Amino acid sequence: MEEVRIDLRTQNFERKSESIRSNQLCFKINNTMPNTPECDKLIKELFSDIGEDSKVMPPLQVNLANQVHIGNRVSIMYNLLCMSAGGITIDDDVMIAANVSLISNNHDYNERQIITCKPIHIKRNVWIGANATILPGVTIGENAVVAAGAVVSKDVPDNVVVGGVPAKIIKKLC
């Protein structure tokens, strides 16, 4: 997985426009009555690539929503944070609990005006517990479970439960 580097000292009109669009739509969503047609319409406007029967509960904050791809029958609970410059893909039938952070970008340790980006991929039928954090470049395998409060810094295989800081395999699932 190749790292993309973004120099914040260099203006990028498209990225800046998408950031403004995403932030303004998040504000509108977060200040609209949830579970209404109006709120659902704003969420679909924010995430242009969201599958059928997927549900996102406000409030939420997404910096670049055009870099987030959500599959079918995905359930995302309250207070999702997506730092999505590296790209975030959420496959079908994923459940994401409250207060989850999906962080696909970071600052370079030595040159902090550089953003380093690697995609996050959450595969089919994953369950991410409350307050978990998924870091740049992580792929979470099919049917995996991420325990509440886990910080996932490395890829997670299919059919396992991970937990802790940093997350480690707790057990294998059938």
Short mmCIF file of N, CA, C and O in Angstrom, two decimals, residues 49 65-71 74 76 82-84 86-92 94 96 102 104 118-124 126 128 134 138-140:
data_model
loop_
_atom_site.label_atom_id
_atom_site.label_comp_id
_atom_site.label_asym_id
_atom_site.label_seq_id
_atom_site.Cartn_x
_atom_site.Cartn_y
_atom_site.Cartn_z
N ASP A 49 -21.26 8.15 -2.47
CA ASP A 49 -21.12 6.72 -2.71
C ASP A 49 -21.52 5.96 -1.45
O ASP A 49 -20.67 5.48 -0.69
N ALA A 65 -15.52 13.89 2.37
CA ALA A 65 -16.52 12.82 2.21
C ALA A 65 -16.43 12.14 0.85
O ALA A 65 -16.83 10.98 0.72
N ASN A 66 -15.88 12.81 -0.16
CA ASN A 66 -15.76 12.16 -1.47
C ASN A 66 -14.71 11.05 -1.47
O ASN A 66 -14.59 10.30 -2.43
N GLN A 67 -13.97 10.91 -0.39
CA GLN A 67 -12.97 9.85 -0.24
C GLN A 67 -13.51 8.68 0.60
O GLN A 67 -12.75 7.76 0.92
N VAL A 68 -14.81 8.73 0.95
CA VAL A 68 -15.42 7.68 1.77
C VAL A 68 -16.43 6.92 0.92
O VAL A 68 -17.31 7.53 0.29
N HIS A 69 -16.30 5.60 0.89
CA HIS A 69 -17.19 4.74 0.11
C HIS A 69 -17.85 3.75 1.06
O HIS A 69 -17.15 3.00 1.75
N ILE A 70 -19.18 3.77 1.10
CA ILE A 70 -19.95 2.97 2.05
C ILE A 70 -20.81 1.98 1.28
O ILE A 70 -21.57 2.37 0.40
N GLY A 71 -20.71 0.70 1.64
CA GLY A 71 -21.45 -0.36 0.97
C GLY A 71 -22.90 -0.42 1.38
O GLY A 71 -23.46 0.51 1.99
N VAL A 74 -24.97 -0.99 5.71
CA VAL A 74 -23.98 -0.56 6.71
C VAL A 74 -24.71 0.25 7.78
O VAL A 74 -25.57 1.07 7.47
N ILE A 76 -23.92 2.81 10.92
CA ILE A 76 -22.93 3.65 11.59
C ILE A 76 -23.64 4.47 12.66
O ILE A 76 -24.55 5.25 12.35
N CYS A 82 -14.26 10.79 10.53
CA CYS A 82 -13.50 10.29 9.38
C CYS A 82 -12.50 11.34 8.96
O CYS A 82 -12.88 12.41 8.48
N MET A 83 -11.24 11.04 9.16
CA MET A 83 -10.15 11.82 8.58
C MET A 83 -9.78 11.03 7.33
O MET A 83 -9.07 10.03 7.41
N SER A 84 -10.29 11.45 6.19
CA SER A 84 -10.38 10.55 5.04
C SER A 84 -9.51 10.91 3.85
O SER A 84 -9.74 10.41 2.75
N GLY A 86 -6.75 9.82 2.97
CA GLY A 86 -6.15 8.61 2.40
C GLY A 86 -7.15 7.68 1.76
O GLY A 86 -6.78 6.72 1.10
N GLY A 87 -8.43 7.94 1.98
CA GLY A 87 -9.49 7.09 1.45
C GLY A 87 -9.96 6.08 2.48
O GLY A 87 -9.16 5.50 3.22
N ILE A 88 -11.29 5.91 2.54
CA ILE A 88 -11.90 4.96 3.46
C ILE A 88 -12.94 4.17 2.67
O ILE A 88 -13.83 4.76 2.06
N THR A 89 -12.82 2.84 2.69
CA THR A 89 -13.80 1.96 2.04
C THR A 89 -14.42 1.08 3.11
O THR A 89 -13.71 0.38 3.84
N ILE A 90 -15.75 1.10 3.17
CA ILE A 90 -16.51 0.29 4.11
C ILE A 90 -17.39 -0.63 3.27
O ILE A 90 -18.28 -0.16 2.56
N ASP A 91 -17.11 -1.93 3.31
CA ASP A 91 -17.85 -2.90 2.50
C ASP A 91 -19.23 -3.19 3.10
O ASP A 91 -19.60 -2.64 4.14
N ASP A 92 -19.98 -4.07 2.45
CA ASP A 92 -21.35 -4.39 2.84
C ASP A 92 -21.43 -5.01 4.23
O ASP A 92 -20.51 -5.68 4.69
N VAL A 94 -21.42 -3.95 7.31
CA VAL A 94 -20.54 -3.54 8.40
C VAL A 94 -21.36 -2.81 9.47
O VAL A 94 -22.29 -2.06 9.14
N ILE A 96 -20.73 -0.22 12.71
CA ILE A 96 -19.77 0.65 13.39
C ILE A 96 -20.50 1.31 14.56
O ILE A 96 -21.50 2.00 14.36
N LEU A 102 -12.04 6.86 12.22
CA LEU A 102 -11.38 6.25 11.08
C LEU A 102 -10.38 7.28 10.56
O LEU A 102 -10.77 8.29 9.98
N SER A 104 -7.33 8.04 8.24
CA SER A 104 -6.52 7.56 7.11
C SER A 104 -5.35 8.49 6.79
O SER A 104 -4.65 8.28 5.81
N LYS A 118 -2.75 6.90 3.91
CA LYS A 118 -2.88 5.51 3.48
C LYS A 118 -4.34 5.11 3.67
O LYS A 118 -4.95 5.46 4.68
N PRO A 119 -4.89 4.35 2.72
CA PRO A 119 -6.31 4.01 2.81
C PRO A 119 -6.64 3.04 3.93
O PRO A 119 -5.81 2.23 4.34
N ILE A 120 -7.88 3.14 4.40
CA ILE A 120 -8.46 2.19 5.34
C ILE A 120 -9.48 1.38 4.56
O ILE A 120 -10.27 1.93 3.79
N HIS A 121 -9.47 0.06 4.77
CA HIS A 121 -10.47 -0.81 4.13
C HIS A 121 -11.09 -1.69 5.21
O HIS A 121 -10.39 -2.46 5.86
N ILE A 122 -12.39 -1.55 5.37
CA ILE A 122 -13.15 -2.36 6.32
C ILE A 122 -13.97 -3.33 5.49
O ILE A 122 -14.88 -2.92 4.77
N LYS A 123 -13.63 -4.60 5.57
CA LYS A 123 -14.24 -5.60 4.71
C LYS A 123 -15.61 -6.04 5.22
O LYS A 123 -16.05 -5.65 6.30
N ARG A 124 -16.25 -6.89 4.46
CA ARG A 124 -17.63 -7.32 4.66
C ARG A 124 -17.86 -7.93 6.06
O ARG A 124 -17.04 -8.67 6.57
N VAL A 126 -17.90 -6.78 9.11
CA VAL A 126 -17.08 -6.40 10.26
C VAL A 126 -17.94 -5.67 11.28
O VAL A 126 -18.88 -4.96 10.93
N ILE A 128 -17.28 -3.06 14.45
CA ILE A 128 -16.31 -2.21 15.16
C ILE A 128 -17.00 -1.67 16.41
O ILE A 128 -18.02 -0.98 16.30
N ILE A 134 -9.27 3.35 14.13
CA ILE A 134 -8.61 2.62 13.05
C ILE A 134 -7.63 3.60 12.41
O ILE A 134 -8.03 4.69 11.97
N VAL A 138 -4.74 0.53 7.45
CA VAL A 138 -5.26 -0.70 8.04
C VAL A 138 -6.37 -1.29 7.17
O VAL A 138 -7.26 -0.58 6.71
N THR A 139 -6.30 -2.60 6.98
CA THR A 139 -7.40 -3.38 6.40
C THR A 139 -7.92 -4.30 7.49
O THR A 139 -7.14 -5.00 8.15
N ILE A 140 -9.23 -4.28 7.68
CA ILE A 140 -9.87 -5.16 8.66
C ILE A 140 -10.56 -6.26 7.87
O ILE A 140 -11.43 -5.99 7.04
#
